[in-house]
Coordinates of C-alpha atoms and ligand atoms in Angstrom, one line a residue:
M1 CA -0.1 -0.2 0.5
K2 CA 1.2 3.6 -0.2
T3 CA 1.3 6.2 1.8
K4 CA 2.3 9.7 1.8
V5 CA 4.4 10.1 5.0
N6 CA 6.1 13.4 6.2
P7 CA 9.9 12.0 6.9
E8 CA 9.8 14.8 9.9
D9 CA 7.2 12.8 11.5
Y10 CA 9.7 10.1 12.1
K11 CA 12.1 12.2 13.6
C12 CA 12.1 11.1 17.1
K13 CA 8.2 9.7 17.5
K14 CA 7.3 5.9 18.1
T15 CA 5.2 4.8 15.0
I16 CA 1.9 2.7 15.4
T17 CA -0.6 1.1 13.5
I18 CA -4.0 0.3 15.3
L19 CA -6.2 -3.1 13.5
G20 CA -9.5 -2.4 14.9
S21 CA -9.6 1.3 16.0
T22 CA -13.5 2.0 16.5
G23 CA -13.5 -1.1 18.9
S24 CA -13.2 -0.1 23.0
I25 CA -9.4 -1.6 22.7
G26 CA -9.1 0.9 19.6
K27 CA -10.8 4.1 21.0
N28 CA -8.8 3.6 24.6
T29 CA -5.9 3.5 22.4
L30 CA -6.3 6.8 20.5
D31 CA -7.4 8.4 23.3
L32 CA -4.1 7.9 25.2
L33 CA -2.5 8.6 22.3
E34 CA -4.4 11.7 21.8
R35 CA -2.9 12.9 24.6
Y36 CA 1.1 11.8 23.7
E37 CA 0.7 13.2 20.3
S38 CA 4.6 14.7 20.3
Q39 CA 5.7 11.4 21.0
Y40 CA 3.3 8.9 18.5
K41 CA 2.9 8.8 15.4
V42 CA -0.3 6.9 13.7
N43 CA 0.6 4.9 10.4
F44 CA -2.6 3.1 9.8
L45 CA -6.2 2.5 11.3
T46 CA -8.5 -0.2 10.4
A47 CA -11.9 -1.2 11.1
Q48 CA -14.1 -3.8 9.7
S49 CA -17.5 -1.3 8.7
N50 CA -17.8 1.8 10.8
V51 CA -16.6 3.8 7.9
K52 CA -17.8 7.0 9.6
L53 CA -15.9 6.5 12.4
L54 CA -12.7 5.4 10.8
A55 CA -12.8 8.3 9.0
S56 CA -13.0 11.1 12.2
Q57 CA -10.6 8.7 13.9
A58 CA -8.0 9.3 10.9
K59 CA -8.5 13.1 10.6
K60 CA -8.6 13.6 14.1
C61 CA -4.8 11.6 14.8
R62 CA -3.4 12.5 11.2
A63 CA -3.0 8.7 10.4
S64 CA -1.1 8.3 7.2
G65 CA -3.9 5.9 6.0
A66 CA -6.8 4.3 6.8
V67 CA -8.0 0.9 5.7
I68 CA -11.8 -0.8 5.9
G69 CA -12.4 -4.4 5.8
D70 CA -15.6 -4.6 3.7
P71 CA -14.9 -3.7 0.6
S72 CA -18.3 -2.2 -0.4
L73 CA -17.2 0.7 1.8
Y74 CA -14.6 1.7 -0.1
E75 CA -16.1 4.7 -2.3
E76 CA -17.4 6.0 0.8
L77 CA -13.8 5.7 2.7
K78 CA -12.3 7.8 -0.4
G79 CA -14.7 10.3 -0.3
L80 CA -15.1 10.9 3.5
L81 CA -10.9 11.5 3.4
S82 CA -10.8 13.1 0.3
G83 CA -8.3 16.3 0.7
T84 CA -6.7 15.5 3.6
G85 CA -3.9 13.3 2.3
I86 CA -4.9 10.3 4.2
N87 CA -4.4 7.1 2.1
A88 CA -7.9 5.3 1.9
A89 CA -8.1 1.5 1.3
A90 CA -10.5 -1.8 1.5
G91 CA -10.5 -5.5 2.2
S92 CA -9.3 -8.0 4.1
E93 CA -5.5 -8.2 2.0
A94 CA -5.2 -4.5 2.8
I95 CA -5.8 -4.8 6.5
V96 CA -2.8 -7.7 6.2
D97 CA -0.8 -4.9 4.4
A98 CA -1.1 -1.9 6.6
A99 CA -0.2 -4.4 9.6
R100 CA 2.8 -5.7 7.4
A101 CA 3.4 -1.7 6.8
P102 CA 6.8 0.0 8.8
S103 CA 5.8 0.8 12.4
D104 CA 7.2 0.7 15.7
F105 CA 4.0 -0.6 17.3
V106 CA 1.1 -2.6 16.1
M107 CA -2.3 -3.2 18.4
A108 CA -3.8 -5.9 17.4
A109 CA -7.1 -5.2 18.4
I110 CA -9.6 -7.1 16.0
V111 CA -12.0 -9.4 17.7
G112 CA -12.1 -12.8 16.9
A113 CA -10.6 -15.3 14.6
A114 CA -10.3 -12.5 11.7
G115 CA -7.3 -10.6 13.5
L116 CA -5.0 -13.7 12.6
Y117 CA -3.7 -12.7 9.4
P118 CA -3.5 -9.5 10.1
T119 CA -1.4 -10.0 13.8
M120 CA 0.4 -12.8 12.5
A121 CA 2.0 -10.3 9.5
A122 CA 2.7 -7.8 11.9
V123 CA 4.2 -10.8 14.0
S124 CA 6.0 -11.8 10.9
R125 CA 8.3 -8.8 10.4
G126 CA 9.5 -8.5 14.6
A127 CA 7.2 -5.7 15.3
V128 CA 6.4 -4.8 18.9
V129 CA 2.7 -6.4 18.8
C130 CA 0.4 -5.1 22.0
L131 CA -2.1 -8.0 21.8
A132 CA -5.1 -7.8 22.4
N133 CA -7.1 -10.1 20.4
K134 CA -6.6 -13.3 22.5
E135 CA -8.3 -15.3 20.3
C136 CA -5.3 -15.4 17.8
L137 CA -3.2 -17.4 20.7
V138 CA -6.5 -19.3 21.3
C139 CA -6.3 -20.8 17.8
A140 CA -2.7 -20.3 16.5
G141 CA -0.5 -20.0 19.3
D142 CA 1.8 -22.0 18.9
L143 CA 2.7 -20.9 15.6
M144 CA 2.2 -17.4 16.8
I145 CA 4.8 -17.9 20.0
S146 CA 7.2 -19.8 17.4
E147 CA 7.2 -16.8 14.7
V148 CA 8.1 -14.4 17.1
R149 CA 10.9 -16.2 18.6
S150 CA 12.4 -16.4 14.9
S151 CA 11.2 -13.1 13.4
G152 CA 12.6 -11.1 17.0
A153 CA 8.8 -9.5 17.3
T154 CA 8.0 -8.7 21.2
L155 CA 4.3 -9.5 22.3
L156 CA 3.1 -7.0 25.0
P157 CA -0.2 -8.7 26.5
V158 CA -3.0 -6.2 26.7
D159 CA -5.6 -8.2 28.3
S160 CA -5.9 -6.9 32.0
E161 CA -5.1 -10.1 33.7
H162 CA -2.2 -11.1 31.3
N163 CA -0.8 -8.0 31.6
A164 CA -0.6 -8.1 35.4
I165 CA 1.1 -11.2 35.0
F166 CA 3.6 -9.8 32.7
Q167 CA 4.5 -6.9 35.0
V168 CA 5.3 -9.4 38.1
F169 CA 6.4 -12.5 36.5
D170 CA 10.1 -13.4 37.3
F171 CA 10.7 -14.4 33.5
E172 CA 14.7 -14.9 34.8
Q173 CA 13.3 -17.6 36.9
P174 CA 10.4 -19.1 35.7
E175 CA 11.3 -22.4 37.4
C176 CA 10.4 -20.6 40.9
V177 CA 6.8 -19.9 39.6
E178 CA 4.4 -22.2 41.6
K179 CA 1.2 -21.2 39.6
I180 CA -0.5 -18.3 37.9
I181 CA -4.3 -17.2 39.5
L182 CA -6.4 -15.4 36.8
T183 CA -9.1 -13.2 38.2
A184 CA -12.8 -13.2 36.7
S185 CA -15.5 -10.5 37.6
G186 CA -18.1 -13.4 37.3
G187 CA -19.5 -11.6 35.1
P188 CA -23.8 -10.5 35.1
F189 CA -24.6 -13.3 36.0
R190 CA -22.3 -14.5 39.1
K191 CA -25.0 -14.5 41.4
S192 CA -28.0 -15.7 38.6
T193 CA -29.9 -19.3 38.7
E194 CA -29.5 -21.9 36.0
A195 CA -33.3 -20.8 35.2
E196 CA -32.3 -17.3 35.1
M197 CA -29.5 -17.3 32.8
E198 CA -31.4 -19.2 30.5
I199 CA -33.6 -16.4 29.8
A200 CA -31.3 -13.6 30.0
T201 CA -31.4 -11.4 27.1
P202 CA -28.2 -9.7 24.8
A203 CA -29.0 -6.5 26.6
Q204 CA -28.0 -7.8 30.3
A205 CA -25.2 -10.0 28.7
V206 CA -23.7 -7.2 27.6
A207 CA -24.2 -5.4 30.4
H208 CA -20.8 -6.4 32.6
P209 CA -20.8 -5.0 36.0
N210 CA -17.3 -3.5 35.9
W211 CA -15.6 -3.4 32.1
T212 CA -17.3 -1.5 28.9
M213 CA -16.2 -3.5 26.0
G214 CA -17.2 -4.9 23.2
A215 CA -20.3 -6.9 22.1
K216 CA -18.4 -10.6 21.6
I217 CA -15.8 -10.3 24.9
S218 CA -18.9 -8.7 27.0
V219 CA -21.1 -12.5 26.1
D220 CA -17.6 -14.1 26.6
S221 CA -17.7 -12.4 30.3
A222 CA -21.2 -13.4 31.1
T223 CA -20.7 -17.6 30.4
M224 CA -17.1 -17.4 31.4
M225 CA -15.8 -18.3 28.3
N226 CA -13.7 -15.3 28.0
K227 CA -11.6 -17.1 31.2
G228 CA -11.5 -20.1 29.5
L229 CA -10.2 -18.5 26.2
E230 CA -7.8 -16.2 28.4
M231 CA -6.4 -19.5 30.6
I232 CA -5.4 -20.6 26.7
E233 CA -4.0 -17.3 26.1
A234 CA -2.2 -17.4 29.1
Y235 CA -0.6 -20.5 28.4
H236 CA 1.0 -19.4 25.2
L237 CA 2.2 -16.0 26.9
F238 CA 3.5 -17.5 29.7
P239 CA 6.5 -20.8 30.6
I240 CA 3.9 -22.2 32.7
K241 CA 2.4 -25.4 32.5
P242 CA -1.7 -26.0 32.3
D243 CA -1.8 -27.0 35.4
Q244 CA -0.1 -24.3 36.8
I245 CA -2.8 -22.1 35.7
E246 CA -5.7 -21.3 38.3
V247 CA -8.8 -19.1 37.5
L248 CA -10.6 -16.9 41.0
V249 CA -13.8 -14.7 40.6
H250 CA -13.1 -11.5 42.4
P251 CA -16.2 -9.5 41.7
Q252 CA -14.7 -6.0 42.3
S253 CA -12.1 -6.7 39.3
V254 CA -9.4 -4.8 41.5
I255 CA -6.3 -7.3 41.7
H256 CA -6.0 -8.0 37.5
S257 CA -3.9 -11.5 38.3
L258 CA -1.2 -13.4 40.2
V259 CA 1.9 -15.0 40.2
A260 CA 2.4 -17.1 43.3
Y261 CA 6.0 -18.5 44.1
V262 CA 7.2 -21.2 45.9
D263 CA 8.7 -19.6 48.5
G264 CA 4.9 -18.9 49.4
S265 CA 5.3 -15.4 47.9
V266 CA 2.2 -14.3 45.7
L267 CA 2.7 -10.5 43.6
A268 CA -0.4 -9.4 42.2
Q269 CA -1.1 -6.2 40.0
L270 CA -3.8 -3.7 41.1
G271 CA -5.9 -1.1 39.5
T272 CA -9.1 0.3 38.9
P273 CA -10.7 -1.3 36.3
D274 CA -9.9 0.6 33.2
M275 CA -8.0 -0.5 29.6
R276 CA -6.2 2.7 29.6
T277 CA -4.0 1.3 32.3
P278 CA -2.8 -1.9 30.8
I279 CA -2.8 -0.3 26.9
A280 CA -0.6 2.4 28.4
Y281 CA 1.8 -0.2 29.8
C282 CA 2.2 -1.7 26.2
L283 CA 2.3 1.4 24.9
A284 CA 5.0 2.7 26.9
W285 CA 7.2 0.2 27.5
P286 CA 9.4 -0.9 28.9
G287 CA 9.0 3.1 30.4
R288 CA 6.0 4.1 31.7
I289 CA 3.5 7.2 30.8
N290 CA 0.3 8.8 32.5
A291 CA -2.8 7.3 32.1
P292 CA -6.0 8.7 32.7
S293 CA -7.7 6.0 34.5
P294 CA -9.1 6.5 38.1
R295 CA -6.9 6.0 40.9
L296 CA -7.0 3.4 43.0
N297 CA -8.4 4.3 46.5
L298 CA -7.4 1.3 48.9
S299 CA -9.0 3.2 51.9
E300 CA -12.2 3.4 50.1
L301 CA -12.4 -0.3 49.4
S302 CA -14.7 -1.7 52.3
Q303 CA -13.6 -5.9 50.8
L304 CA -12.1 -7.5 48.5
D305 CA -13.7 -11.1 47.4
F306 CA -13.1 -14.1 46.5
E307 CA -14.8 -17.5 45.5
P308 CA -14.0 -20.8 43.3
P309 CA -15.7 -20.4 39.8
D310 CA -18.8 -22.5 39.3
E311 CA -17.7 -24.9 36.7
M312 CA -21.3 -26.3 36.2
R313 CA -23.0 -23.0 35.5
F314 CA -20.3 -21.5 33.8
F315 CA -19.5 -24.6 31.8
S316 CA -17.5 -23.3 29.6
L317 CA -14.6 -23.1 32.0
K318 CA -14.4 -26.6 31.8
L319 CA -14.2 -26.9 28.3
A320 CA -11.9 -24.7 27.7
R321 CA -9.6 -26.3 29.9
N322 CA -10.2 -29.4 28.0
A323 CA -8.9 -27.7 24.8
L324 CA -5.9 -26.2 26.5
E325 CA -5.1 -29.7 27.6
S326 CA -5.9 -31.6 24.3
G327 CA -4.2 -29.1 22.1
G328 CA -4.3 -29.3 18.3
V329 CA -7.2 -28.5 16.7
V330 CA -9.4 -28.5 19.7
P331 CA -8.9 -24.8 20.9
I332 CA -9.5 -23.9 17.0
V333 CA -13.0 -26.1 17.6
L334 CA -13.9 -24.3 20.7
N335 CA -13.0 -21.0 19.4
A336 CA -14.7 -20.9 15.9
S337 CA -18.0 -22.5 17.4
N338 CA -18.0 -20.4 20.0
E339 CA -17.9 -17.1 17.8
V340 CA -20.9 -18.5 15.8
A341 CA -23.3 -19.2 18.8
V342 CA -22.4 -16.0 20.6
E343 CA -23.1 -14.0 16.9
A344 CA -26.4 -16.1 17.1
F345 CA -27.4 -15.2 21.0
L346 CA -26.5 -11.8 20.1
K347 CA -29.2 -12.1 17.4
G348 CA -31.6 -13.6 19.6
K349 CA -31.4 -17.2 17.6
I350 CA -30.6 -19.4 20.9
K351 CA -30.8 -18.9 24.5
L352 CA -27.1 -17.8 26.5
T353 CA -27.3 -21.2 27.7
D354 CA -27.0 -22.9 24.6
I355 CA -23.6 -21.4 23.9
S356 CA -21.5 -23.8 25.7
K357 CA -24.0 -26.9 24.8
I358 CA -23.7 -26.0 21.1
V359 CA -19.6 -25.6 22.0
E360 CA -19.7 -28.8 23.3
N361 CA -21.0 -30.9 20.5
Q362 CA -18.9 -29.1 18.0
M363 CA -16.0 -30.1 20.1
N364 CA -17.5 -33.7 20.3
Q365 CA -17.6 -33.6 16.3
F366 CA -14.1 -32.2 15.6
V367 CA -10.9 -34.2 17.1
G368 CA -8.4 -35.0 14.8
G369 CA -5.8 -33.4 12.6
V370 CA -2.6 -31.8 12.5
I371 CA -2.2 -28.2 12.4
N372 CA 1.2 -27.1 11.2
S373 CA 0.4 -23.6 9.2
L374 CA -2.0 -20.4 9.5
S375 CA -3.7 -21.6 6.5
D376 CA -4.5 -25.3 8.3
V377 CA -5.8 -23.1 11.0
V378 CA -8.0 -21.3 9.1
E379 CA -9.2 -24.3 6.9
V380 CA -10.4 -25.6 10.3
D381 CA -11.8 -22.8 11.5
N382 CA -13.8 -22.3 8.4
E383 CA -15.3 -25.7 8.3
V384 CA -16.2 -25.3 12.0
R385 CA -18.1 -22.1 11.2
I386 CA -20.1 -23.9 9.1
Y387 CA -21.1 -26.7 11.3
T388 CA -21.6 -24.5 13.6
K389 CA -24.5 -22.5 11.8
E390 CA -26.2 -25.9 10.5
Y391 CA -26.2 -27.3 13.6
I392 CA -27.4 -23.6 15.0
N393 CA -30.5 -23.9 12.5
K394 CA -31.7 -27.3 13.4
Y395 CA -31.0 -26.2 16.8
N396 CA -34.4 -24.9 17.8
Ligands
NAD401 P1 -15.0 -4.4 19.7 O1 -15.9 -5.4 18.7 O2 -15.2 -3.0 20.2 O3 -14.1 -3.8 18.4 C1 -13.4 -5.2 17.1 C2 -12.3 -3.9 16.0 O4 -12.4 -5.3 15.4 C3 -13.5 -3.4 15.4 O5 -12.4 -2.0 15.4 C4 -14.1 -3.7 14.1 O6 -14.1 -2.8 13.3 C5 -12.7 -4.8 14.0 N1 -13.2 -5.7 13.1 C6 -13.9 -6.6 13.8 N2 -14.3 -7.7 12.6 C7 -13.5 -7.8 11.6 C8 -13.2 -8.5 10.7 N3 -13.8 -9.0 10.0 N4 -12.1 -8.1 9.9 C9 -11.3 -6.7 10.7 N5 -11.7 -6.2 11.8 C10 -12.8 -6.6 11.9 O7 -13.9 -5.4 20.4 P2 -13.5 -5.0 21.6 O8 -13.9 -5.3 23.1 O9 -12.2 -3.7 21.0 O10 -12.1 -6.4 21.8 C11 -11.5 -6.3 20.5 C12 -10.2 -7.6 21.0 O11 -9.5 -7.2 22.5 C13 -11.1 -8.7 21.2 O12 -10.4 -10.1 20.9 C14 -11.2 -8.8 22.6 O13 -11.1 -10.4 23.4 C15 -10.0 -8.1 23.4 N6 -9.7 -7.6 24.6 C16 -10.4 -6.8 24.7 C17 -11.2 -5.8 26.2 C18 -12.0 -4.9 26.2 O14 -11.8 -4.2 27.6 N7 -12.6 -4.7 25.2 C19 -10.3 -6.4 27.3 C20 -9.5 -7.5 26.8 C21 -9.1 -8.2 25.6
MG402 MG1 -9.1 -10.2 30.3

């Protein structure tokens, strides 16, 4: 992709491309970058369909280029950007090109397996990749981590739990880590009965008690599949075994995760639930910058609660642990069938409680197969989506 770049901009600024700029993580990233205009230059912004927001973001941060995933929106994007000098492009290949184009940082904030190729493109050219898109690691963790090793890329976890662990994990002595503890808010149905969850509406499911996030991750939080995906994400990001990953429900979302060491020490990272803190950590890494997140006032906190997760009501957690232990195609099946089922739930086609039943059914159908490349991952992912959609159509 051709771009008009002012060489002056690059003198001492760090350059950044945001994949998924119109989403919750993308907007929080731009909110921070706006405060540090003298330190960062935005190269490309990408989005799937919100062309108006994409264009206004690109103009506001004076990006070099904007890419819309849906090719039918190209003319509209071009029109909105005319006279600005900002390059317009469209299509999924153009998003991959944007990720591949030189920039110091790439914020990987596309939701779902759709982020696979662009994120891998950024990893393959050795960029510093701020990784929010957890589904990438769930589907292709082994491939991505081996690509990180060979390309010299740096993976910085944006997900608040993994960012917390990254901050307190002793990478010099991983053998001294007994376990990591991923905290979970428990979502909006932490205290609901199975019967109440049966009739939960999409609006209730996306109303997270502590965090404001995109619709898909909010539903994943309501089923606790989010924590399941995060167990798999953690396994790929840190030198630990599956049985060293524990999940603990902590409804206040103040302790973002913990690392327990062999001497009995437990180190944690705390903060208010605001994604601008982990995003700021990644953008400034290995330094730190000021983030506008509300400050934690410990004396105002009346209590911090903890409880083990209920894997009967939140069966997705159990399914994700099975996927983590099985490896191979199973995590791809878990993720793809979950993405399809979540979409069906948001469209009112199935109940919230059907999601884990559908995912379990698909995990029983697809068990074998060897994954050697990203195209193998995408092939399984596509096949599972087709079968899951058919299964949902016959489901009711
Ligand atoms: P979101 O739905 O708010 O935004 C998703 C972004 O991806 C949008 O910009 C959208 O245009 C783009 N996108 C969607 N489908 C696409 C496709 N097919 N091709 C290209 N681009 C596409 O999601 P979000 O809440 O910002 O989450 C993004 C990722 O970050 C997810 O993987 C999520 O699990 C992870 N994450 C989010 C949060 C949070 O607080 N929102 C926290 C931790 C991790
Ligand atoms: Mg998280």
